Short mmCIF file of C-alpha atoms and ligand atoms in Angstrom, two decimals:
data_model
loop_
_atom_site.label_atom_id
_atom_site.label_comp_id
_atom_site.label_asym_id
_atom_site.label_seq_id
_atom_site.Cartn_x
_atom_site.Cartn_y
_atom_site.Cartn_z
CA UNK A 1 15.28 1.07 59.77
CA UNK A 2 15.24 -2.00 61.94
CA UNK A 3 14.48 -3.20 65.41
CA UNK A 4 11.90 -2.70 68.12
CA UNK A 5 10.42 0.60 66.92
CA UNK A 6 10.03 -0.75 63.39
CA UNK A 7 8.29 -3.84 64.75
CA UNK A 8 6.03 -1.81 67.01
CA UNK A 9 5.05 1.01 64.69
CA UNK A 10 4.97 -1.02 61.50
CA UNK A 11 4.25 0.50 58.14
CA UNK A 12 3.05 3.76 59.73
CA UNK A 13 6.76 4.59 59.72
CA UNK A 14 6.79 4.56 55.93
CA UNK A 15 4.18 7.31 55.75
CA UNK A 16 5.97 9.45 58.28
CA UNK A 17 9.49 8.93 57.01
CA UNK A 18 9.81 8.95 53.22
CA UNK A 19 13.57 8.49 53.56
CA UNK A 20 13.16 4.96 54.94
CA UNK A 21 13.87 2.44 52.18
CA UNK A 22 13.82 -0.76 54.18
CA UNK A 23 11.79 -1.55 57.29
CA UNK A 24 12.70 -4.70 59.20
CA UNK A 25 11.34 -5.80 62.54
CA UNK A 26 13.00 -7.81 65.26
CA UNK A 27 12.87 -11.26 63.73
CA UNK A 28 13.53 -11.74 60.07
CA UNK A 29 17.16 -10.71 59.78
CA UNK A 30 17.92 -13.08 56.96
CA UNK A 31 15.66 -11.10 54.62
CA UNK A 32 17.73 -7.91 55.03
CA UNK A 33 20.24 -8.46 52.19
CA UNK A 34 17.46 -9.16 49.71
CA UNK A 35 15.35 -6.19 50.84
CA UNK A 36 18.35 -3.86 50.58
CA UNK A 37 19.23 -5.19 47.14
CA UNK A 38 15.67 -4.68 45.89
CA UNK A 39 15.43 -1.19 47.35
CA UNK A 40 18.75 -0.27 45.72
CA UNK A 41 17.53 -1.59 42.40
CA UNK A 42 14.52 0.72 42.65
CA UNK A 43 12.08 -2.15 43.10
CA UNK A 44 10.27 -0.38 45.91
CA UNK A 45 10.55 -0.05 49.64
CA UNK A 46 11.22 -3.32 51.41
CA UNK A 47 9.18 -4.31 54.43
CA UNK A 48 9.46 -7.42 56.58
CA UNK A 49 7.76 -7.38 59.94
CA UNK A 50 7.18 -11.12 60.17
CA UNK A 51 7.69 -12.68 63.55
CA UNK A 52 9.37 -15.83 62.33
CA UNK A 53 12.19 -16.37 64.79
CA UNK A 54 14.81 -17.05 62.20
CA UNK A 55 17.67 -14.90 63.40
CA UNK A 56 19.38 -17.98 64.81
CA UNK A 57 19.69 -19.25 61.25
CA UNK A 58 21.77 -16.36 59.97
CA UNK A 59 25.11 -17.97 59.06
CA UNK A 60 27.71 -16.79 61.54
CA UNK A 61 30.12 -15.98 58.72
CA UNK A 62 27.57 -13.35 57.61
CA UNK A 63 27.52 -11.62 61.00
CA UNK A 64 29.80 -8.60 61.27
CA UNK A 65 31.27 -8.19 64.74
CA UNK A 66 32.18 -4.66 65.70
CA UNK A 67 35.26 -5.87 67.54
CA UNK A 68 38.02 -8.23 66.49
CA UNK A 69 38.34 -9.34 70.09
CA UNK A 70 34.89 -9.79 71.60
CA UNK A 71 32.13 -11.53 69.66
CA UNK A 72 28.48 -11.59 70.63
CA UNK A 73 26.49 -14.80 70.28
CA UNK A 74 22.74 -14.97 70.73
CA UNK A 75 21.50 -17.64 73.14
CA UNK A 76 17.90 -16.49 73.62
CA UNK A 77 15.60 -14.20 71.69
CA UNK A 78 12.58 -12.51 73.26
CA UNK A 79 11.47 -12.29 76.86
CA UNK A 80 8.77 -13.93 78.99
CA UNK A 81 8.72 -11.16 81.58
CA UNK A 82 6.19 -8.38 81.57
CA UNK A 83 8.00 -5.39 83.02
CA UNK A 84 5.57 -2.50 82.86
CA UNK A 85 8.00 -0.02 81.29
CA UNK A 86 9.49 -2.27 78.64
CA UNK A 87 8.55 -2.67 75.02
CA UNK A 88 10.65 -5.80 74.42
CA UNK A 89 8.02 -8.50 75.11
CA UNK A 90 5.70 -6.81 72.64
CA UNK A 91 8.29 -6.28 69.94
CA UNK A 92 10.47 -9.34 70.29
CA UNK A 93 7.86 -11.79 71.50
CA UNK A 94 8.20 -14.68 73.92
CA UNK A 95 11.49 -16.36 74.76
CA UNK A 96 12.92 -18.69 72.18
CA UNK A 97 16.05 -20.56 73.23
CA UNK A 98 18.56 -21.56 70.62
CA UNK A 99 19.70 -25.16 70.38
CA UNK A 100 22.88 -25.53 72.46
CA UNK A 101 24.64 -27.32 69.59
CA UNK A 102 24.12 -24.21 67.43
CA UNK A 103 25.57 -21.96 70.12
CA UNK A 104 28.58 -24.22 70.66
CA UNK A 105 29.19 -24.49 66.91
CA UNK A 106 29.09 -20.72 66.50
CA UNK A 107 31.49 -20.14 69.40
CA UNK A 108 33.87 -22.80 68.00
CA UNK A 109 33.82 -21.08 64.65
CA UNK A 110 34.51 -17.69 66.26
CA UNK A 111 37.42 -19.12 68.23
CA UNK A 112 38.78 -20.64 65.03
CA UNK A 113 38.55 -17.17 63.45
CA UNK A 114 40.67 -15.79 66.28
CA UNK A 115 38.19 -14.38 68.76
CA UNK A 116 39.51 -14.79 72.29
CA UNK A 117 36.30 -13.64 74.01
CA UNK A 118 32.64 -14.41 73.57
CA UNK A 119 29.63 -12.82 75.16
CA UNK A 120 26.41 -14.83 75.16
CA UNK A 121 23.36 -12.64 74.66
CA UNK A 122 19.74 -12.68 75.65
CA UNK A 123 17.26 -10.22 77.13
CA UNK A 124 17.17 -12.61 80.08
CA UNK A 125 20.06 -14.85 79.12
CA UNK A 126 20.06 -16.78 82.37
CA UNK A 127 16.50 -17.97 81.77
CA UNK A 128 18.04 -20.24 79.11
CA UNK A 129 16.70 -23.76 78.96
CA UNK A 130 16.70 -26.10 76.00
CA UNK A 131 15.46 -29.62 76.67
CA UNK A 132 17.56 -30.89 79.54
CA UNK A 133 20.17 -28.12 79.23
CA UNK A 134 19.73 -25.24 81.66
CA UNK A 135 21.79 -22.05 81.72
CA UNK A 136 24.53 -23.51 83.90
CA UNK A 137 24.67 -26.50 81.55
CA UNK A 138 25.01 -24.19 78.55
CA UNK A 139 27.81 -22.27 80.25
CA UNK A 140 29.63 -25.54 80.98
CA UNK A 141 29.40 -26.59 77.35
CA UNK A 142 30.66 -23.26 76.00
CA UNK A 143 33.34 -22.95 78.68
CA UNK A 144 34.79 -26.29 77.57
CA UNK A 145 35.59 -25.03 74.06
CA UNK A 146 39.32 -25.24 73.42
CA UNK A 147 40.99 -21.96 72.57
CA UNK A 148 38.32 -19.73 74.09
CA UNK A 149 39.94 -17.44 76.64
CA UNK A 150 37.07 -15.52 78.16
CA UNK A 151 33.35 -16.12 78.41
CA UNK A 152 30.78 -13.54 79.47
CA UNK A 153 27.02 -13.30 79.20
CA UNK A 154 24.38 -10.60 79.48
CA UNK A 155 21.73 -9.64 80.53
CA UNK A 156 20.87 -11.66 83.61
CA UNK A 157 17.53 -11.36 85.38
CA UNK A 158 17.63 -11.63 89.18
CA UNK A 159 14.73 -14.07 89.22
CA UNK A 160 16.71 -16.67 87.28
CA UNK A 161 19.91 -16.55 89.31
CA UNK A 162 20.22 -19.86 91.12
CA UNK A 163 22.88 -21.86 92.94
CA UNK A 164 23.82 -23.75 89.77
CA UNK A 165 24.54 -20.45 88.01
CA UNK A 166 26.54 -19.20 91.00
CA UNK A 167 28.58 -22.44 90.99
CA UNK A 168 29.21 -22.07 87.26
CA UNK A 169 30.53 -18.55 87.85
CA UNK A 170 32.80 -19.90 90.56
CA UNK A 171 33.98 -23.11 88.93
CA UNK A 172 34.22 -22.64 85.16
CA UNK A 173 37.67 -21.31 84.34
CA UNK A 174 36.85 -19.17 81.30
CA UNK A 175 33.85 -17.40 82.80
CA UNK A 176 34.81 -13.93 83.94
CA UNK A 177 33.81 -12.67 87.39
CA UNK A 178 31.45 -10.04 86.10
CA UNK A 179 27.67 -9.86 86.07
CA UNK A 180 25.20 -7.24 84.91
CA UNK A 181 22.13 -7.66 87.10
CA UNK A 182 19.52 -4.93 86.60
CA UNK A 183 17.66 -3.98 89.79
CA UNK A 184 15.74 -0.93 88.45
CA UNK A 185 14.53 0.24 91.89
CA UNK A 186 15.18 -0.28 95.59
CA UNK A 187 11.54 0.26 96.56
CA UNK A 188 9.21 -2.70 96.93
CA UNK A 189 6.23 -0.66 95.83
CA UNK A 190 7.98 0.52 92.67
CA UNK A 191 9.37 -2.96 91.94
CA UNK A 192 5.86 -4.39 92.18
CA UNK A 193 4.47 -1.61 89.97
CA UNK A 194 7.24 -2.35 87.48
CA UNK A 195 6.32 -6.07 87.67
CA UNK A 196 9.95 -7.01 88.14
CA UNK A 197 9.13 -10.24 89.96
CA UNK A 198 11.33 -9.73 93.04
CA UNK A 199 11.46 -7.61 96.16
CA UNK A 200 14.35 -5.50 97.41
CA UNK A 201 15.25 -8.21 99.91
CA UNK A 202 15.12 -10.95 97.29
CA UNK A 203 17.48 -8.95 95.11
CA UNK A 204 19.86 -8.50 98.05
CA UNK A 205 19.65 -12.23 98.81
CA UNK A 206 20.55 -12.97 95.18
CA UNK A 207 23.59 -10.71 95.44
CA UNK A 208 24.58 -12.44 98.67
CA UNK A 209 24.30 -15.87 97.03
CA UNK A 210 26.50 -14.78 94.15
CA UNK A 211 29.10 -13.16 96.39
CA UNK A 212 29.17 -16.20 98.66
CA UNK A 213 30.34 -18.18 95.63
CA UNK A 214 32.47 -15.49 93.95
CA UNK A 215 33.58 -12.90 96.53
CA UNK A 216 35.38 -10.76 93.93
CA UNK A 217 32.43 -10.73 91.52
CA UNK A 218 32.06 -7.36 89.80
CA UNK A 219 28.41 -6.37 89.66
CA UNK A 220 26.80 -3.70 87.53
CA UNK A 221 23.15 -2.74 87.36
CA UNK A 222 20.47 -0.62 85.71
CA UNK A 223 18.32 1.83 87.62
CA UNK A 224 15.27 3.76 86.46
CA UNK A 225 14.54 7.00 88.30
CA UNK A 226 11.25 8.90 88.17
CA UNK A 227 9.00 5.92 87.48
CA UNK A 228 5.33 7.08 87.66
CA UNK A 229 4.44 7.83 91.25
CA UNK A 230 7.99 7.37 92.57
CA UNK A 231 8.12 9.41 95.79
CA UNK A 232 11.19 10.98 97.29
CA UNK A 233 11.19 8.24 99.94
CA UNK A 234 11.01 5.51 97.31
CA UNK A 235 13.86 7.11 95.41
CA UNK A 236 15.88 7.20 98.63
CA UNK A 237 15.35 3.43 98.92
CA UNK A 238 17.00 3.07 95.53
CA UNK A 239 19.87 5.27 96.70
CA UNK A 240 20.37 3.14 99.82
CA UNK A 241 20.25 -0.10 97.83
CA UNK A 242 22.87 1.18 95.41
CA UNK A 243 25.01 2.18 98.38
CA UNK A 244 24.50 -1.12 100.22
CA UNK A 245 25.33 -3.35 97.25
CA UNK A 246 28.38 -1.25 96.30
CA UNK A 247 28.02 -1.91 92.59
CA UNK A 248 30.99 -1.68 90.26
CA UNK A 249 28.89 0.28 87.79
CA UNK A 250 25.36 1.68 87.59
CA UNK A 251 23.54 2.72 84.42
CA UNK A 252 20.87 5.22 85.45
CA UNK A 253 17.95 6.06 83.20
CA UNK A 254 15.20 8.63 83.59
CA UNK A 255 11.83 6.98 83.10
CA UNK A 256 10.20 7.80 79.81
CA UNK A 257 6.90 6.37 78.58
CA UNK A 258 7.09 3.84 75.77
CA UNK A 259 4.27 3.05 73.37
CA UNK A 260 2.52 -0.24 73.97
CA UNK A 261 3.66 -0.64 77.58
CA UNK A 262 1.50 -1.06 80.69
CA UNK A 263 3.14 1.95 82.37
CA UNK A 264 1.89 4.17 79.57
CA UNK A 265 -1.49 4.17 81.34
CA UNK A 266 0.09 5.76 84.44
CA UNK A 267 0.59 9.48 84.80
CA UNK A 268 4.22 10.36 84.09
CA UNK A 269 4.09 12.59 87.15
CA UNK A 270 7.70 13.07 88.21
CA UNK A 271 8.87 16.27 86.51
CA UNK A 272 11.76 16.24 84.08
CA UNK A 273 13.84 18.40 86.43
CA UNK A 274 13.24 16.05 89.33
CA UNK A 275 14.11 13.00 87.24
CA UNK A 276 17.34 14.70 86.25
CA UNK A 277 18.12 15.55 89.86
CA UNK A 278 17.56 11.93 90.91
CA UNK A 279 19.72 10.69 88.08
CA UNK A 280 22.49 13.04 89.12
CA UNK A 281 22.24 12.00 92.78
CA UNK A 282 22.79 8.33 91.88
CA UNK A 283 25.47 9.09 89.32
CA UNK A 284 27.45 11.37 91.63
CA UNK A 285 27.33 8.87 94.47
CA UNK A 286 28.28 6.01 92.17
CA UNK A 287 31.16 7.90 90.53
CA UNK A 288 32.63 8.56 93.96
CA UNK A 289 32.25 4.90 94.94
CA UNK A 290 33.86 3.72 91.71
CA UNK A 291 36.77 6.07 92.13
CA UNK A 292 37.44 4.55 95.54
CA UNK A 293 37.13 0.99 94.19
CA UNK A 294 39.43 1.76 91.29
CA UNK A 295 42.03 3.58 93.40
CA UNK A 296 42.30 0.56 95.65
CA UNK A 297 43.62 -1.33 92.63
CA UNK A 298 46.65 0.88 92.12
CA UNK A 299 49.73 -1.31 92.38
CA UNK A 300 47.84 -4.50 91.55
CA UNK A 301 48.61 -6.69 88.57
CA UNK A 302 45.70 -7.33 86.26
CA UNK A 303 45.25 -9.62 83.29
CA UNK A 304 44.10 -7.32 80.48
CA UNK A 305 42.70 -8.41 77.13
CA UNK A 306 43.45 -5.53 74.76
CA UNK A 307 40.39 -4.71 72.64
CA UNK A 308 40.68 -1.12 71.38
CA UNK A 309 43.21 1.23 69.87
CA UNK A 310 42.34 4.52 71.56
CA UNK A 311 44.87 6.83 69.94
CA UNK A 312 48.41 7.22 68.76
CA UNK A 313 50.44 4.71 70.74
CA UNK A 314 47.60 4.05 73.21
CA UNK A 315 45.35 1.05 73.62
CA UNK A 316 42.70 -0.08 76.07
CA UNK A 317 41.49 -3.42 77.27
CA UNK A 318 39.40 -5.06 79.93
CA UNK A 319 40.31 -6.85 83.09
CA UNK A 320 38.59 -10.14 83.73
CA UNK A 321 36.06 -8.26 85.85
CA UNK A 322 35.39 -5.88 82.93
CA UNK A 323 37.24 -2.79 84.12
CA UNK A 324 38.74 -0.65 81.38
CA UNK A 325 42.52 -0.24 81.49
CA UNK A 326 44.41 2.29 79.32
CA UNK A 327 48.03 1.67 78.47
CA UNK A 328 50.78 2.30 75.93
CA UNK A 329 50.69 0.04 72.92
CA UNK A 330 49.70 -0.31 69.30
CA UNK A 331 47.42 -2.35 67.07
CA UNK A 332 49.69 -5.37 67.42
CA UNK A 333 48.39 -5.83 70.94
CA UNK A 334 44.75 -6.20 69.85
CA UNK A 335 43.43 -9.55 71.02
CA UNK A 336 46.40 -10.21 73.28
CA UNK A 337 46.11 -10.89 76.97
CA UNK A 338 48.84 -9.11 78.84
CA UNK A 339 49.74 -8.57 82.43
CA UNK A 340 49.47 -4.96 83.45
CA UNK A 341 50.38 -3.14 86.63
CA UNK A 342 47.78 -0.55 87.58
CA UNK A 343 49.44 2.83 88.02
CA UNK A 344 46.52 5.26 88.23
CA UNK A 345 42.74 5.21 88.50
CA UNK A 346 39.75 7.38 87.75
CA UNK A 347 36.07 6.69 88.36
CA UNK A 348 35.51 4.97 85.02
CA UNK A 349 38.82 3.38 84.15
CA UNK A 350 42.30 2.39 85.24
CA UNK A 351 45.68 3.28 83.78
CA UNK A 352 48.40 0.69 83.68
CA UNK A 353 51.77 -0.23 82.35
CA UNK A 354 52.70 -3.48 80.79
CA UNK A 355 54.71 -5.84 82.93
CA UNK A 356 54.99 -8.92 80.75
CA UNK A 357 53.16 -10.80 78.01
CA UNK A 358 51.33 -13.78 79.42
CA UNK A 359 50.07 -15.20 76.12
S1 SF4 B 401 13.06 -5.17 81.17
FE1 SF4 B 401 14.13 -7.06 80.59
S2 SF4 B 401 13.10 -8.66 81.76
FE2 SF4 B 401 11.72 -6.90 81.75
S3 SF4 B 401 10.35 -7.22 80.01
FE3 SF4 B 401 12.07 -5.94 79.29
S4 SF4 B 401 13.53 -7.39 78.44
FE4 SF4 B 401 12.12 -8.57 79.72
#
């Protein structure tokens, strides 16, 4: 068992769950092989909850990527924010930025191994700063790597979006016009209670800045419904924000209390049924909006990087703005960028047919 819950609950897990052989927290990934080997050899249950930030040192050749097409590369570990509902600062600790040379070297090695696309990762990836290199500077360095076709990053925090980042999105050729920018709520009172660090208007201003630079930017977000004390009116403010921004995707979550968070002290007073209703309101509205957005693409040509075999004779890939496109094809197309004409659309994906191979 590994990750945030292991870090937070520690060895208490071992008492509760006799089936757990190895318990690893959020930091010491390099100890995993040894702990597993010792557990297998019957040398006892392995535990490592140290907070040494060594995960940057794991050799990239030892990292298994779930896709042959898109590789994930850590840029920052931890988070300096203090959102009231989130366990991450407690489990993963403060932000630690990785040396840009290490990031560039890992991306180069991935490109050499055939990965066309890289996604830079961090809880607040756009807070990146290492010495004189800010996030836009890091993007410029990675974007310049020969052979890389597409560059993405996630998750961005609204507070760290600045003009330099917007210019990077506009000007760097490999960066895709897609951004995940969690808003969580459209109500100023709830945003303040969540300690998100921005108001509704500031979030809208950030979106406006980004769209002024990249008009076709696809934007997705996260929303929490039923935060403690969230009134119907406050929920409606979230609904109107989601409508106003016209997101390309919204991930809606029902609030649930997490151990060790500030919000745990608040009464979880929105009923389960009401949370579910609010979730469904946002989802239904968003599905309708996405269907309209996607239908407007029918007839357009899109550059699709094929990343999945979905069934017999069928594959799927992503447009540059991260929309899923299904089309005829086989495993041989994996990792290829092809031009596709969109022929049909649903709320969550497009259907296309191949017009010609671009590279
Ligand atoms: S929600 Fe994101 S920004 Fe807020 S504390 Fe958690 S990881 Fe950090």
